[in-house]
PDB file of C-alpha atoms in Angstrom:
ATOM      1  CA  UNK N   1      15.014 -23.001 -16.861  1.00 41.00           C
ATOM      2  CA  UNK N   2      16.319 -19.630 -14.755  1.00 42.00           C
ATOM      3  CA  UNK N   3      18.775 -22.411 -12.779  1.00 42.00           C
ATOM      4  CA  UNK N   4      20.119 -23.752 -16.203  1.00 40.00           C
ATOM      5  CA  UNK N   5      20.615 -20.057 -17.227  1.00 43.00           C
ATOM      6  CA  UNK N   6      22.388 -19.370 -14.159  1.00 42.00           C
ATOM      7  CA  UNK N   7      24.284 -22.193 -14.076  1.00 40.00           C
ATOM      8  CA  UNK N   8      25.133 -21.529 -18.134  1.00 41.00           C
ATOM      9  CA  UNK N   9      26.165 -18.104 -17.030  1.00 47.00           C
ATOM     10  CA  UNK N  10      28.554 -18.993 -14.358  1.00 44.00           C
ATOM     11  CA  UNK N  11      30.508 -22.185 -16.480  1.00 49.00           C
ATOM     12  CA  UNK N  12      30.285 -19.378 -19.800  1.00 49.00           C
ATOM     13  CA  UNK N  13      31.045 -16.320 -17.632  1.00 54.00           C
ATOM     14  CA  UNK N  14      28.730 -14.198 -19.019  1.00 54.00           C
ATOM     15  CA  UNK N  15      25.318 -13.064 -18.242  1.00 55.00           C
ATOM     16  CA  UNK N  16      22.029 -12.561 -20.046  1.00 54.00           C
ATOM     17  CA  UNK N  17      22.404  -8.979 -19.933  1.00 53.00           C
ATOM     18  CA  UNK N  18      25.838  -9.453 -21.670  1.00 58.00           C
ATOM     19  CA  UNK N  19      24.610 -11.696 -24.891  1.00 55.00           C
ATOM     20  CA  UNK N  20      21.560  -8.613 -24.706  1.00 52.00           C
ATOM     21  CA  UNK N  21      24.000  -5.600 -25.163  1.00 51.00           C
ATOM     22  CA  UNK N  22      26.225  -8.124 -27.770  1.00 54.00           C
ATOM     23  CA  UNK N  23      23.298  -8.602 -30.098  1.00 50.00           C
ATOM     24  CA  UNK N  24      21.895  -4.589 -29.362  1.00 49.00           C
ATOM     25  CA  UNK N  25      25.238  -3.691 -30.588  1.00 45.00           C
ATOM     26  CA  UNK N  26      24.817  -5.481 -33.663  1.00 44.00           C
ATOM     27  CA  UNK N  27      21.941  -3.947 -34.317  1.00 43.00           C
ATOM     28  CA  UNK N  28      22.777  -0.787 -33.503  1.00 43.00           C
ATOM     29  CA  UNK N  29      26.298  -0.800 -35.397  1.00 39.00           C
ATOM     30  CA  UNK N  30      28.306   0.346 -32.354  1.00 36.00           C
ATOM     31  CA  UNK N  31      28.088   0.649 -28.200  1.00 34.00           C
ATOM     32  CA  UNK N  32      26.702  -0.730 -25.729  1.00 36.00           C
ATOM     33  CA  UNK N  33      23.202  -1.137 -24.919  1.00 54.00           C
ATOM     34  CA  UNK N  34      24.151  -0.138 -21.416  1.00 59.00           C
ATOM     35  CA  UNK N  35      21.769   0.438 -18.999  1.00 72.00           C
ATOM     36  CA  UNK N  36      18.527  -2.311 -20.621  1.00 87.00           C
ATOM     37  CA  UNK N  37      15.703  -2.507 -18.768  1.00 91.00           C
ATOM     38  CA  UNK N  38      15.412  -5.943 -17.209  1.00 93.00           C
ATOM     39  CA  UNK N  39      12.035  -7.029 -15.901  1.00 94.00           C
ATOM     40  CA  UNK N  40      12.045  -9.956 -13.381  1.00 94.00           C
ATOM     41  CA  UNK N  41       8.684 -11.769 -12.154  1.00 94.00           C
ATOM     42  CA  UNK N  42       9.770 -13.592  -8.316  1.00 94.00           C
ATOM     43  CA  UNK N  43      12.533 -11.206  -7.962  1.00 95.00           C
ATOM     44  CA  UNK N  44      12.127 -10.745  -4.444  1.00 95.00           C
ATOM     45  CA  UNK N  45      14.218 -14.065  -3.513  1.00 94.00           C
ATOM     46  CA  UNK N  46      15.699 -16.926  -4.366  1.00 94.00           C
ATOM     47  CA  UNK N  47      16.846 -17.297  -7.962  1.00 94.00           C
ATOM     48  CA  UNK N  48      14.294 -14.292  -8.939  1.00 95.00           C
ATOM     49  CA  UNK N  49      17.002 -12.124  -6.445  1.00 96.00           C
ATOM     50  CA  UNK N  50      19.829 -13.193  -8.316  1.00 95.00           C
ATOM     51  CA  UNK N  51      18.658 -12.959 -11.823  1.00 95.00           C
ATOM     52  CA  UNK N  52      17.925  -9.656 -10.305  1.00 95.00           C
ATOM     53  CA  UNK N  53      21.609  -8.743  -8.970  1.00 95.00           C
ATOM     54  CA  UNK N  54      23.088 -10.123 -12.078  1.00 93.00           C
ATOM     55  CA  UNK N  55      20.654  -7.377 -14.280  1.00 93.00           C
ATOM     56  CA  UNK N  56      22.184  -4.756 -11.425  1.00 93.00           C
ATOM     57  CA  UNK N  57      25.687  -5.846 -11.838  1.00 92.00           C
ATOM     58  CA  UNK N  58      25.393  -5.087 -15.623  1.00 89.00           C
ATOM     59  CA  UNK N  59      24.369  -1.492 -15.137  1.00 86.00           C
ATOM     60  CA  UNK N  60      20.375  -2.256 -16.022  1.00 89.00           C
ATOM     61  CA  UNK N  61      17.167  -0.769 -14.830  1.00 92.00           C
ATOM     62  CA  UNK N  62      15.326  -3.188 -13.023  1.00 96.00           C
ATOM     63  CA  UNK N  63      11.433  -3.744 -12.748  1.00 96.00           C
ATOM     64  CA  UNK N  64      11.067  -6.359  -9.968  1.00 97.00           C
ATOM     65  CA  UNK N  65       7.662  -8.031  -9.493  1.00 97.00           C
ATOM     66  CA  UNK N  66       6.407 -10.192  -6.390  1.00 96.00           C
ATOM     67  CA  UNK N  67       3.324 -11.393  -4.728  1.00 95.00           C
ATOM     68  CA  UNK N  68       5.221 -11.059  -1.538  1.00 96.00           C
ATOM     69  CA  UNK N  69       5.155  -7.227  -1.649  1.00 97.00           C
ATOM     70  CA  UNK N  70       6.921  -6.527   2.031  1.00 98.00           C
ATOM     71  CA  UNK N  71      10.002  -9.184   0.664  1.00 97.00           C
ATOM     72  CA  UNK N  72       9.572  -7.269  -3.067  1.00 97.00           C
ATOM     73  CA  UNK N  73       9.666  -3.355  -1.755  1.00 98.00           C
ATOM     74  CA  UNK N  74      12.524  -4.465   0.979  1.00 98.00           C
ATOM     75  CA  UNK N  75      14.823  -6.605  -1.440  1.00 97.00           C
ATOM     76  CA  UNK N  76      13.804  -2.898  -4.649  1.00 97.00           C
ATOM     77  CA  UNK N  77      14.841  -0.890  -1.078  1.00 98.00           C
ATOM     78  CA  UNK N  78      18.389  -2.605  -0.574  1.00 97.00           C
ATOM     79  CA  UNK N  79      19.531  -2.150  -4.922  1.00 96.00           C
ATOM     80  CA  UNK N  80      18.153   1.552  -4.394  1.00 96.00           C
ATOM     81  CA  UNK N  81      20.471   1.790  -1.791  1.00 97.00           C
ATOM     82  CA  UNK N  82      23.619   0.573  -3.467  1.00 94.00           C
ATOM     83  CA  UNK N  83      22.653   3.237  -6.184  1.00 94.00           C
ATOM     84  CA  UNK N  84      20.738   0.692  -8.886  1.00 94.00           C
ATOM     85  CA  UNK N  85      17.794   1.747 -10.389  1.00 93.00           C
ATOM     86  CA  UNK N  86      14.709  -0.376  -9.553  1.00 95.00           C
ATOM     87  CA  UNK N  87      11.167  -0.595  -9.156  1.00 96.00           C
ATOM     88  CA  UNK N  88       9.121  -2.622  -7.007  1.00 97.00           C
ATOM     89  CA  UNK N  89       5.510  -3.886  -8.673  1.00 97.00           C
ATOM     90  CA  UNK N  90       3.538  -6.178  -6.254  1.00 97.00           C
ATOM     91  CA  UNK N  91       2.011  -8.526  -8.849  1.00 97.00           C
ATOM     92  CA  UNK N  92       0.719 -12.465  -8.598  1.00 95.00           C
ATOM     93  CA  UNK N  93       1.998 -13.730 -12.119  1.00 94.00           C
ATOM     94  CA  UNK N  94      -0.980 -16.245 -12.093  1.00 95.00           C
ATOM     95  CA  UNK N  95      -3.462 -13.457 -12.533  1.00 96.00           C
ATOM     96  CA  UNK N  96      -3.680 -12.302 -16.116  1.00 96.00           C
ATOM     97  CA  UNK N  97      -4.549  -8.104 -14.846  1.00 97.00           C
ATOM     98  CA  UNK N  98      -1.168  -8.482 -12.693  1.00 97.00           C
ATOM     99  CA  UNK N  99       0.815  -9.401 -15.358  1.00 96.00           C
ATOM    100  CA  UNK N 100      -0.841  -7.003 -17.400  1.00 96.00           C
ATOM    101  CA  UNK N 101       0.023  -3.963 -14.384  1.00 96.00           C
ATOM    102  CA  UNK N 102       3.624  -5.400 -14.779  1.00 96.00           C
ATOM    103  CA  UNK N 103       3.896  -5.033 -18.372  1.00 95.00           C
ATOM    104  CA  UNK N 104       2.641  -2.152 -18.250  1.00 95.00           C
ATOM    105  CA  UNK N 105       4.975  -0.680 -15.893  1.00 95.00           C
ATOM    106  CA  UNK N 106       8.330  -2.078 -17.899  1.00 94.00           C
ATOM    107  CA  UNK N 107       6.744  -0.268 -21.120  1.00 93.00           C
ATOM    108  CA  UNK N 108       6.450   3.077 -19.001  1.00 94.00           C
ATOM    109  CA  UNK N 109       9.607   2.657 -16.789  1.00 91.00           C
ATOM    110  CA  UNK N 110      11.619   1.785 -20.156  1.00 90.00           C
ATOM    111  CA  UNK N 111      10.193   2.291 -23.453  1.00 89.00           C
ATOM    112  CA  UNK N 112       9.556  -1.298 -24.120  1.00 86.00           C
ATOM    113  CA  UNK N 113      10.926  -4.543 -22.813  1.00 86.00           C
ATOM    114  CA  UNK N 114      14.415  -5.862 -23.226  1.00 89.00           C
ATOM    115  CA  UNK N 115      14.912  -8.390 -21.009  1.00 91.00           C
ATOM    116  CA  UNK N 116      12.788 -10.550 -18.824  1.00 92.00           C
ATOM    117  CA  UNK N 117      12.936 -13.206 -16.796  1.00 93.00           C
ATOM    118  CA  UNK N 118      10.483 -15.146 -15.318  1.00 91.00           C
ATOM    119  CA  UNK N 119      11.319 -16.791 -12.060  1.00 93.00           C
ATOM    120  CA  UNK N 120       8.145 -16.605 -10.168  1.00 91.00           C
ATOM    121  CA  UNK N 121       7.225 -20.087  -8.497  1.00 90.00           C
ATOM    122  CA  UNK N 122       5.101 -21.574  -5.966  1.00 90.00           C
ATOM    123  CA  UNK N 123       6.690 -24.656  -3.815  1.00 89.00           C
ATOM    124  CA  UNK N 124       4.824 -27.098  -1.785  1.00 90.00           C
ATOM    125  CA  UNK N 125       5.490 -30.342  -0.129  1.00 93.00           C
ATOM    126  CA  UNK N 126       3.295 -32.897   1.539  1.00 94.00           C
ATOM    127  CA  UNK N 127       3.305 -36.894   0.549  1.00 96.00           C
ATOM    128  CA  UNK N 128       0.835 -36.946  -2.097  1.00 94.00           C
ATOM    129  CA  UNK N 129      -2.035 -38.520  -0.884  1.00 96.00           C
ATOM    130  CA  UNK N 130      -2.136 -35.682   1.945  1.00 96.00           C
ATOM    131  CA  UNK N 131      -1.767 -32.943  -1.136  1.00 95.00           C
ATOM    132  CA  UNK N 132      -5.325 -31.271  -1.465  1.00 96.00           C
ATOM    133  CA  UNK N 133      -6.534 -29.918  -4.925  1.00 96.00           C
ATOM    134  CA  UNK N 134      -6.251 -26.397  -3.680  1.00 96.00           C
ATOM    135  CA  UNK N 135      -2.744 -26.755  -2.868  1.00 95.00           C
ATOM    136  CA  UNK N 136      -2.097 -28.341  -6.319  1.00 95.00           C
ATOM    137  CA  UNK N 137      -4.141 -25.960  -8.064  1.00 96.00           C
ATOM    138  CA  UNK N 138      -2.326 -23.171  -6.240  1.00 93.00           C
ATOM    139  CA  UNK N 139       1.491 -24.565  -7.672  1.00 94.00           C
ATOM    140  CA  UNK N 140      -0.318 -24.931 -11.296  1.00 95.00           C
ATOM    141  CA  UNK N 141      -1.318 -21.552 -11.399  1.00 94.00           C
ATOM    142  CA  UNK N 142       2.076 -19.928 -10.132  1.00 92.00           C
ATOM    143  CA  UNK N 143       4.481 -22.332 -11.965  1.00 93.00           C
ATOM    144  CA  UNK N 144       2.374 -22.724 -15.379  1.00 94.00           C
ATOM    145  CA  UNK N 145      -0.485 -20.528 -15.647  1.00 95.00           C
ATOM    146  CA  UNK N 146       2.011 -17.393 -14.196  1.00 93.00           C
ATOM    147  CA  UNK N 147       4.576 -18.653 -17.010  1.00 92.00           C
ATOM    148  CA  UNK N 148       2.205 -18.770 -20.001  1.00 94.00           C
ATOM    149  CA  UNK N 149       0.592 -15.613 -18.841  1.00 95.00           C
ATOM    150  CA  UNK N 150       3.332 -13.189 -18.567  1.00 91.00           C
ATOM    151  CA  UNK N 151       5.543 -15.336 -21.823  1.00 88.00           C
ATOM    152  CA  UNK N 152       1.808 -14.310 -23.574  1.00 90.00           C
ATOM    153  CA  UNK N 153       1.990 -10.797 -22.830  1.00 85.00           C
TER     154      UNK N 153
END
């Protein structure tokens, strides 16, 4: 789903953020809803990093939450750096009290929650007769149970 967003954005040129701050001004009857806070679950790399940079590049606070918490607090380290406004939660999206602690956080760090995006996912790769049940079990949780959980809260 995040790819075909992406890959909408890029053939559309426009972003998430933008078709956020067209439909806040709607609402609002005027400006900009500059600045939104964006909360993204994976964002320390891959396409979680650059849902991430696309948020940045639109002027929006960022919540970023990983299970990898040294690639998470390094990645939340390098968009402090070029002046964006993020914080780093370390958070495993397949564990209902993480996602919870994440939530939680966008509500504090933002009011409530305007934008998020789920990219969290587990990989693996083995021919499938050599693929044990906790190694399945493991890309279940991240990639179904992590995307029900934090859709659900």
């Amino acid at each position: 789903m995040c790819a075909a967003i992406l890959f909408w954005e890029l053939e559309n040129g426009t972003t998430i953020s933008d078709r956020y701050r067209r439909g806040a001004r709607r609402r609002r009857g005027g400006g900009a809803a500059a600045g939104a806070g964006a909360t993204t679950a994976g964002a320390a790399r891959g396409v979680g990093a650059a849902v991430a940079r696309r948020f940045a590049a639109a002027s929006d606070k960022l919540l970023l939450a990983d299970a990898d918490e040294e690639a998470g607090k390094k990645f939340t380290e390098e968009l402090q750096a070029n002046g964006i406004e993020a914080t780093f939660v370390h958070a495993d999206v397949s564990k209902r009290l993480d996602v919870h602690n994440v939530i939680a956080e966008a509500k504090d760090a933002f009011g409530r929650i305007d934008i998020l995006a789920h990219t969290a996912m587990a990989q693996f790769s083995a021919p499938f007769l050599e693929t044990s049940e906790d190694d399945f079990d493991r890309v279940v949780a991240a990639n179904i149970r992590g995307a029900f959980l934090i859709n659900q809260a």
